[in-house]
Tab-separated table of C-alpha atoms in Angstrom:
chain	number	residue	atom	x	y	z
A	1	UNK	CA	-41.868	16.694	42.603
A	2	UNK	CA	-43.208	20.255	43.148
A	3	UNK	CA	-41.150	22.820	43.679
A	4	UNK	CA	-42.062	25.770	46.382
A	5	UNK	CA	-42.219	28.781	44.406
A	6	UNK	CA	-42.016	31.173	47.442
A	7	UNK	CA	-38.930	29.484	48.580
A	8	UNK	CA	-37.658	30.168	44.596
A	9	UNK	CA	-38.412	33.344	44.697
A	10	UNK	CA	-37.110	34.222	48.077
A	11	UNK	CA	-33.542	32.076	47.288
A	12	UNK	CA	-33.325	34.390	43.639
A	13	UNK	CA	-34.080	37.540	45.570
A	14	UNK	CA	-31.324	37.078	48.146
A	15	UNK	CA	-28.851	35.945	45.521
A	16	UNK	CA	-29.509	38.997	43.604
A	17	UNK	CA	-29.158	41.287	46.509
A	18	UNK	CA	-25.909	39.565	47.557
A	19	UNK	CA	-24.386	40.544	44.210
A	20	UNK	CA	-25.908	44.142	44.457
A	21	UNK	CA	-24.185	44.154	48.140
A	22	UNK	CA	-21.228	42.326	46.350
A	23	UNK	CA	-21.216	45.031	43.476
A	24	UNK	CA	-21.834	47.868	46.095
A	25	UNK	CA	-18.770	46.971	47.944
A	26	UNK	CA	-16.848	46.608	45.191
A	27	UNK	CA	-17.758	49.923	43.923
A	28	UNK	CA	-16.789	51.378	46.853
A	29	UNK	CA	-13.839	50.053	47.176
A	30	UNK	CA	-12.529	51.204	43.954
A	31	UNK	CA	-13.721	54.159	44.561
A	32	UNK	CA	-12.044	54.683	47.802
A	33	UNK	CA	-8.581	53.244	46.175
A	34	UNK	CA	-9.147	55.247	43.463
A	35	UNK	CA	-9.483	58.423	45.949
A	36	UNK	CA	-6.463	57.322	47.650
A	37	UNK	CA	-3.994	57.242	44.524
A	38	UNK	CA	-5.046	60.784	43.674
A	39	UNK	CA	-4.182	62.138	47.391
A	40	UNK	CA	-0.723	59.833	47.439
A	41	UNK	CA	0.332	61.279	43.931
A	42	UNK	CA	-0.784	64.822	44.719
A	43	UNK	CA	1.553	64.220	47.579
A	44	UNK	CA	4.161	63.048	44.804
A	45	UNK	CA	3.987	65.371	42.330
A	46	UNK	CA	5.233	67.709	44.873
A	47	UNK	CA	8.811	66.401	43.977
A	48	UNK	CA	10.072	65.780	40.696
A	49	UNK	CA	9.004	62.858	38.297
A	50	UNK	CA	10.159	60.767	36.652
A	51	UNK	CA	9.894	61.393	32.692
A	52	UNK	CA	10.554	57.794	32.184
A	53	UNK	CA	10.884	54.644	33.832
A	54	UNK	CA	11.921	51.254	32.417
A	55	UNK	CA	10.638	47.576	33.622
A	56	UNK	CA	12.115	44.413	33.207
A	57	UNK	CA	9.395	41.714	33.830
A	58	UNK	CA	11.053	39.435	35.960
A	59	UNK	CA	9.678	36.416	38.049
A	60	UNK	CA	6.701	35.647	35.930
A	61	UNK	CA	7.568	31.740	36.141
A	62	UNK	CA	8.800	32.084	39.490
A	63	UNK	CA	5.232	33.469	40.625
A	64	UNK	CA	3.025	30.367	38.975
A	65	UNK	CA	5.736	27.711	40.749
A	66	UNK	CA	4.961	30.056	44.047
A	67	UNK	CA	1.456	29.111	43.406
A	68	UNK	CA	1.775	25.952	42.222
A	69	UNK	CA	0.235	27.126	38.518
A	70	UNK	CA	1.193	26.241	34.943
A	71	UNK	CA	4.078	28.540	33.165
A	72	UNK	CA	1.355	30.346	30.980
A	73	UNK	CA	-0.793	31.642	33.948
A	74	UNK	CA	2.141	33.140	35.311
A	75	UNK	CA	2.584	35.104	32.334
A	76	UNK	CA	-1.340	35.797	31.820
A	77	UNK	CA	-1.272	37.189	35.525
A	78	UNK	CA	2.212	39.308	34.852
A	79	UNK	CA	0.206	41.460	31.757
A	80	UNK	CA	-2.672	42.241	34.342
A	81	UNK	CA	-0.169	43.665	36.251
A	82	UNK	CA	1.499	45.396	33.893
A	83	UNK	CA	-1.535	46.974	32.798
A	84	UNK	CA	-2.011	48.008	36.364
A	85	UNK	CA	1.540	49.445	36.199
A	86	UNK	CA	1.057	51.264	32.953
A	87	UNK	CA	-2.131	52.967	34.845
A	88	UNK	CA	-0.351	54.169	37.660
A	89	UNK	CA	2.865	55.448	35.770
A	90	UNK	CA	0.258	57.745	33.639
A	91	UNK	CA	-1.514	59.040	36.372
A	92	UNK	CA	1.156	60.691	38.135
A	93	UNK	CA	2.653	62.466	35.052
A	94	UNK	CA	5.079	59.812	33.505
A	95	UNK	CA	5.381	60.350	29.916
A	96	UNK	CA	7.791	57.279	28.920
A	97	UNK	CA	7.273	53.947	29.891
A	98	UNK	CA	9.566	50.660	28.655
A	99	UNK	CA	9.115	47.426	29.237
A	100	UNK	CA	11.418	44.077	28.264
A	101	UNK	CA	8.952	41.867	27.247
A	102	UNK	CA	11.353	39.753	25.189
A	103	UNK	CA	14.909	39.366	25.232
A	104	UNK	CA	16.814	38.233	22.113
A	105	UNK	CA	18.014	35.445	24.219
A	106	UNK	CA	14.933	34.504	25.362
A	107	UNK	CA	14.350	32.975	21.690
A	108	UNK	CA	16.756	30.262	22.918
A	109	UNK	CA	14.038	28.911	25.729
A	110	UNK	CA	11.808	25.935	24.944
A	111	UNK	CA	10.496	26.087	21.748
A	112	UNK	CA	6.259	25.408	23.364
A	113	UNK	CA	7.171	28.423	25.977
A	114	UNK	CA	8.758	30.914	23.160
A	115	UNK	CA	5.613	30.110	21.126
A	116	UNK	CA	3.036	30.623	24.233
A	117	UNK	CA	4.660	33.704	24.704
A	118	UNK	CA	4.256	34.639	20.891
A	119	UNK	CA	1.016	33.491	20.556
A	120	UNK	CA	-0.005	35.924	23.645
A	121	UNK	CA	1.785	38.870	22.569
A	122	UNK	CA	-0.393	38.522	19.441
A	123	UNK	CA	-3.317	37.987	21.261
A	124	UNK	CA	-2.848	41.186	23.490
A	125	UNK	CA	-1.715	43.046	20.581
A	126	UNK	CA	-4.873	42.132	19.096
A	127	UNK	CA	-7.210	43.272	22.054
A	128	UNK	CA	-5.660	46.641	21.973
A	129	UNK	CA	-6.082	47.290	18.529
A	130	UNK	CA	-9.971	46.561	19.234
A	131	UNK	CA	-9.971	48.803	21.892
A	132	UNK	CA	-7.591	51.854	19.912
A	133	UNK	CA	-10.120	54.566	19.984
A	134	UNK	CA	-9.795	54.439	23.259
A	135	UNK	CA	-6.454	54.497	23.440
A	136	UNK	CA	-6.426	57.426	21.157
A	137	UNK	CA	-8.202	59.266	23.176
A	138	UNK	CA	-5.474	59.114	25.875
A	139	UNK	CA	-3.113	59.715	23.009
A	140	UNK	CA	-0.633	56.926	23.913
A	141	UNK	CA	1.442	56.242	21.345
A	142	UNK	CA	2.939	52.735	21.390
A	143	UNK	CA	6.445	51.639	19.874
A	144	UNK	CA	7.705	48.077	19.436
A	145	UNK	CA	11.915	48.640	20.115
A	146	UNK	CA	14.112	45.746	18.897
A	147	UNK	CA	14.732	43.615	15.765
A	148	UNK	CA	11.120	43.225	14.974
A	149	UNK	CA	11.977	40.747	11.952
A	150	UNK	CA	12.891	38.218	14.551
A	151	UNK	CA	9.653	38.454	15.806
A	152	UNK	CA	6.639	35.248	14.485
A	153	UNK	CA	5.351	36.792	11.442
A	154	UNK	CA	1.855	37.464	12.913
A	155	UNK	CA	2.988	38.884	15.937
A	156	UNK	CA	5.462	41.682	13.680
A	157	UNK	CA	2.130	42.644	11.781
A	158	UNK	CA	-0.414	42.765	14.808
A	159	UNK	CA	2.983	45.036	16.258
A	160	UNK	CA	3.220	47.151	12.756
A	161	UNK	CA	-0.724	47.544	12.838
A	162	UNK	CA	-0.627	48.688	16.824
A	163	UNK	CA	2.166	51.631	15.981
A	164	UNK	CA	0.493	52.700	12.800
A	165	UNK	CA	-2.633	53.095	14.754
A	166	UNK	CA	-1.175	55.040	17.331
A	167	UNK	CA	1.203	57.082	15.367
A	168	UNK	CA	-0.088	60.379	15.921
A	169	UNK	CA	-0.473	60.433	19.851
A	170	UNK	CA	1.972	62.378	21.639
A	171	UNK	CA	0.888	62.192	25.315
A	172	UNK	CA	2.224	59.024	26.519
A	173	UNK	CA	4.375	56.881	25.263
A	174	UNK	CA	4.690	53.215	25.747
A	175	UNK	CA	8.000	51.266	24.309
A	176	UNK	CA	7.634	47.655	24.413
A	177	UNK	CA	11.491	46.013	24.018
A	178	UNK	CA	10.971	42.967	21.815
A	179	UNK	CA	13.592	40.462	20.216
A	180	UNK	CA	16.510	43.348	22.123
A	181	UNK	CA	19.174	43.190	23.640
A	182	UNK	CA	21.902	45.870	24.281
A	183	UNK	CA	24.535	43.424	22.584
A	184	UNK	CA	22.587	43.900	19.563
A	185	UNK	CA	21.583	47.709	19.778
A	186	UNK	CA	25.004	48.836	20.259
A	187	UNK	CA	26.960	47.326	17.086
A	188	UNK	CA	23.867	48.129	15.282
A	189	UNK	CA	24.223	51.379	15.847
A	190	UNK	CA	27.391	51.860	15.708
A	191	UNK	CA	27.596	50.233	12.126
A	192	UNK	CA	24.520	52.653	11.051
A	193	UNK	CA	26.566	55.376	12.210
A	194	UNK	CA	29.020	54.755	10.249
A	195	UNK	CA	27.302	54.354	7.257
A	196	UNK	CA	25.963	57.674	7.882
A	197	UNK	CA	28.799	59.333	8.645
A	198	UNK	CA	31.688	58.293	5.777
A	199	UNK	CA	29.145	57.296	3.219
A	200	UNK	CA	31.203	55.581	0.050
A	201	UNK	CA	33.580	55.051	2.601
A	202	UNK	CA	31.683	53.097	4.624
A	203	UNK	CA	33.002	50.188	4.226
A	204	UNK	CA	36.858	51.263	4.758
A	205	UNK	CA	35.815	52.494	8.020
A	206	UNK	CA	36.538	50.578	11.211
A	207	UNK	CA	36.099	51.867	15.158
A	208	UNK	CA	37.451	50.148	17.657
A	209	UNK	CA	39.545	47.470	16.093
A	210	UNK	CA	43.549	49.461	16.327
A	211	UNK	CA	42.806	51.359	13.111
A	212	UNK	CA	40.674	53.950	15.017
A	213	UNK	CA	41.342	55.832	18.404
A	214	UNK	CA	38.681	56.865	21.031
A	215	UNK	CA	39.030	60.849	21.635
A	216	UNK	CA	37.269	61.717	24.034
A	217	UNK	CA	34.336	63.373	21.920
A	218	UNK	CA	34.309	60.043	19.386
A	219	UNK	CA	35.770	56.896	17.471
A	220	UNK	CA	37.871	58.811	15.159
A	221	UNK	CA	38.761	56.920	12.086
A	222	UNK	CA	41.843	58.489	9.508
A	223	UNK	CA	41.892	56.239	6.135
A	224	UNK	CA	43.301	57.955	2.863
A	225	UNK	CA	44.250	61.178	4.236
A	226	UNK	CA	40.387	61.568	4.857
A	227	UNK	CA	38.895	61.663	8.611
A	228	UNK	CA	35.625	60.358	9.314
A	229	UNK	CA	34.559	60.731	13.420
A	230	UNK	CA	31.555	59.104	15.385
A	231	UNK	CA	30.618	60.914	18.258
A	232	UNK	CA	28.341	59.739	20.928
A	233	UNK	CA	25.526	61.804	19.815
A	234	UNK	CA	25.613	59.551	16.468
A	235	UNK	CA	25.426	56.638	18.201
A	236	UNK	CA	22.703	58.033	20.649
A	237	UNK	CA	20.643	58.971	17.104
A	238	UNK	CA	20.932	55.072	15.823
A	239	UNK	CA	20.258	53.469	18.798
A	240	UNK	CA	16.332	51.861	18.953
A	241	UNK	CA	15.911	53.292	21.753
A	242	UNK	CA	17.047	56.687	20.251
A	243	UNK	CA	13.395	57.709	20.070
A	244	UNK	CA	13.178	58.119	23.915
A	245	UNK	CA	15.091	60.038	26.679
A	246	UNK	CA	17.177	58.089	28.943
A	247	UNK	CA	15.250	56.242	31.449
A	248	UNK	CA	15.441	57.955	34.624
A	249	UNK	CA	14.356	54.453	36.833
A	250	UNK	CA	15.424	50.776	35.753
A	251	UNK	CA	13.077	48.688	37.652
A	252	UNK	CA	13.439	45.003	38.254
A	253	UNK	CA	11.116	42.876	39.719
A	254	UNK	CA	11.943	39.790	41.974
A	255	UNK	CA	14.354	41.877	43.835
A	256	UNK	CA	17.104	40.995	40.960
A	257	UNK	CA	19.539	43.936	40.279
A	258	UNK	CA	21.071	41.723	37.019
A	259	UNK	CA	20.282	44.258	34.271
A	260	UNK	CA	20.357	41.216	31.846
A	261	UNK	CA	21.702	43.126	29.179
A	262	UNK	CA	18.853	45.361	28.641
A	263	UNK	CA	19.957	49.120	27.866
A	264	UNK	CA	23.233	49.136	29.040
A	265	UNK	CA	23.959	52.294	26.778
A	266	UNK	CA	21.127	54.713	28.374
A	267	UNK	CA	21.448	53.769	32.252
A	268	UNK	CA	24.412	55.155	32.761
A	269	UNK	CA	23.156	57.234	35.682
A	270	UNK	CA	19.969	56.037	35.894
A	271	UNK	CA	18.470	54.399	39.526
A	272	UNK	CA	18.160	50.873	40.093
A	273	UNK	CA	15.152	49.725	42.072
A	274	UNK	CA	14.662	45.779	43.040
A	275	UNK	CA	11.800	45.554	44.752
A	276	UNK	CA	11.253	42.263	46.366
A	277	UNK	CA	7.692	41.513	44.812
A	278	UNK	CA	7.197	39.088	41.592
A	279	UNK	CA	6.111	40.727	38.555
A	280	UNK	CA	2.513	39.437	38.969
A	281	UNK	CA	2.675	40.540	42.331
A	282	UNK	CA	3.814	44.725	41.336
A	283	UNK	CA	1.322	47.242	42.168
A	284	UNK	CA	0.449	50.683	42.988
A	285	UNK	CA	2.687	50.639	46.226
A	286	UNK	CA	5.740	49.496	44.246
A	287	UNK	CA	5.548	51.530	41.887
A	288	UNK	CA	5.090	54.719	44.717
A	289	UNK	CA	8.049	53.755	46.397
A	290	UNK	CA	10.221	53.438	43.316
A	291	UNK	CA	9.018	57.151	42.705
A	292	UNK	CA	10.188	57.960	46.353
A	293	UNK	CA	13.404	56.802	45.849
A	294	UNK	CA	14.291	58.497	42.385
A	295	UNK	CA	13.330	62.121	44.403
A	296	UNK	CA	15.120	61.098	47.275
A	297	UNK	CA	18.194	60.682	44.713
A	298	UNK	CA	17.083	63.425	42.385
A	299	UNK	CA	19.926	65.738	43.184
A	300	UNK	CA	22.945	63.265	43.291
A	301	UNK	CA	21.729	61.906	39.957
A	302	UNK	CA	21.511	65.299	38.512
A	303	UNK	CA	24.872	65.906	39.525
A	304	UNK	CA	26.049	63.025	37.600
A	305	UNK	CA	24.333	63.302	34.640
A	306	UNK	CA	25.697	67.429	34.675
A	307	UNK	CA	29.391	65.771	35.216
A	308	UNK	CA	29.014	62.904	32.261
């Protein structure tokens, strides 16, 4: 059977000008979102910002039941919006951004989820480290915060490799939370404290069990006429996430406000923000009005951060 070319060649010629109209379109539209960020966070930037804002990925499951997906899309479709996140953050002048990508407790799920989620950490890990001159050049520095040992072996070295490579950068900083929780970071550093503090004696000393007394400046400890006291600024220094100011907005996705025992120690006054979308579903408008709402609190939460 023959085959009209003309008809061929004219059905090739308008597919390949759809996807040039397709492409044009597209190009346009990013452009015009992209022109639209830049006026809204000129707008921002007005106010204060925030030097760092914390994320707890929540509703990742949630979002592939909403849509009737498997588990593992859900989370594939939550690290495409983090990376959108991350992007936004950066462009309006946030310097410190931490994200709870996996709780301590979250070891205690099904054992085929905890290794899906293992096996894409690694892979993601991977796929920046291919792409780290890049990265470099935005000088984002990127720390993995938790009990890493606890972590799959090939996921701790694909996370030792990724803060090696970025060690140097200074610009940005991105803390990823892994194998944490604040149940863990606080006796943790509260032991290393104490090592630090009474050295030989270390292992006389105890804090808060009736032997020691809470001062007001510190866990004072008295044991053989000598006097060995942890302050909170000990603590602070031994704490993982000791390497970071204190968050200035928790954000939780899913409109949850259960902080799931993720840095209890550093929000102290720090805003909580629950916006109603998924995690797959957070964008550039979220994270806006998140923004919006720390300077519309900027002053009260001064004040209590002055009076702490």
């Amino acid at each position: 059977m023959q085959v009209n070319p003309i008809i061929t060649t004219d059905s090739s010629l308008k597919l390949v000008e759809e996807e040039r109209s397709n492409g044009r379109i597209g190009n346009f539209l990013g452009g015009l979102n992209a022109t639209l960020r830049k006026l809204v966070f000129r707008v921002i930037a007005s106010r204060p910002i925030p030097e760092h804002i914390a994320f707890i990925l929540d509703g990742n499951r949630r979002f592939a039941r909403k849509w009737n997906l498997t588990e593992g899309t859900g989370h594939k479709t939550g690290f495409l919006a983090l990376m959108s996140v991350l992007k936004y953050c950066y462009e309006i002048g946030v310097k410190y951004v931490t994200i709870y990508a996996f709780s301590l407790d979250n070891f205690n799920r099904r054992p085929d989820e905890v290794q899906y989620v293992m096996d894409l950490m690694q892979d993601k890990i991977e796929g920046f480290l291919k792409e780290v001159s890049i990265i470099n050049q935005y000088g984002v520095r990127v720390l993995f915060i938790g009990d890493l040992d606890r972590l799959y072996e090939p996921v701790r070295i694909a996370a030792e490799k990724a803060m090696e490579a970025t060690a140097k950068n200074s610009t940005t900083y991105l803390l990823v939370c892994v194998a944490y929780t604040s149940s863990h970071e606080i006796p943790r550093a509260i032991h290393e404290a104490c090592e630090e503090k009474s050295g030989a004696m270390a292992n006389s000393i105890r804090v808060m069990n009736g032997n020691g007394f809470f001062n007001g400046n510190g866990y004072t400890n008295v044991n053989h006429g000598s006097q060995a006291v942890i302050k909170v600024v000990d603590l602070d220094k031994h704490m993982y996430m000791g390497v970071a100011p204190d968050p200035d907005i928790l954000v939780r996705s899913s409109g949850e406000t259960r902080l799931s025992n993720f840095l209890l120690w550093q929000t102290t006054n720090c805003l909580l923000y629950s916006p109603k979308a998924l995690w797959p579903e957070m964008g550039f408008w979220q994270v806006v009005w998140g923004i919006l709402e720390f300077q519309n609190n900027y002053n009260y939460l001064e004040k209590k951060k002055k009076q702490a």
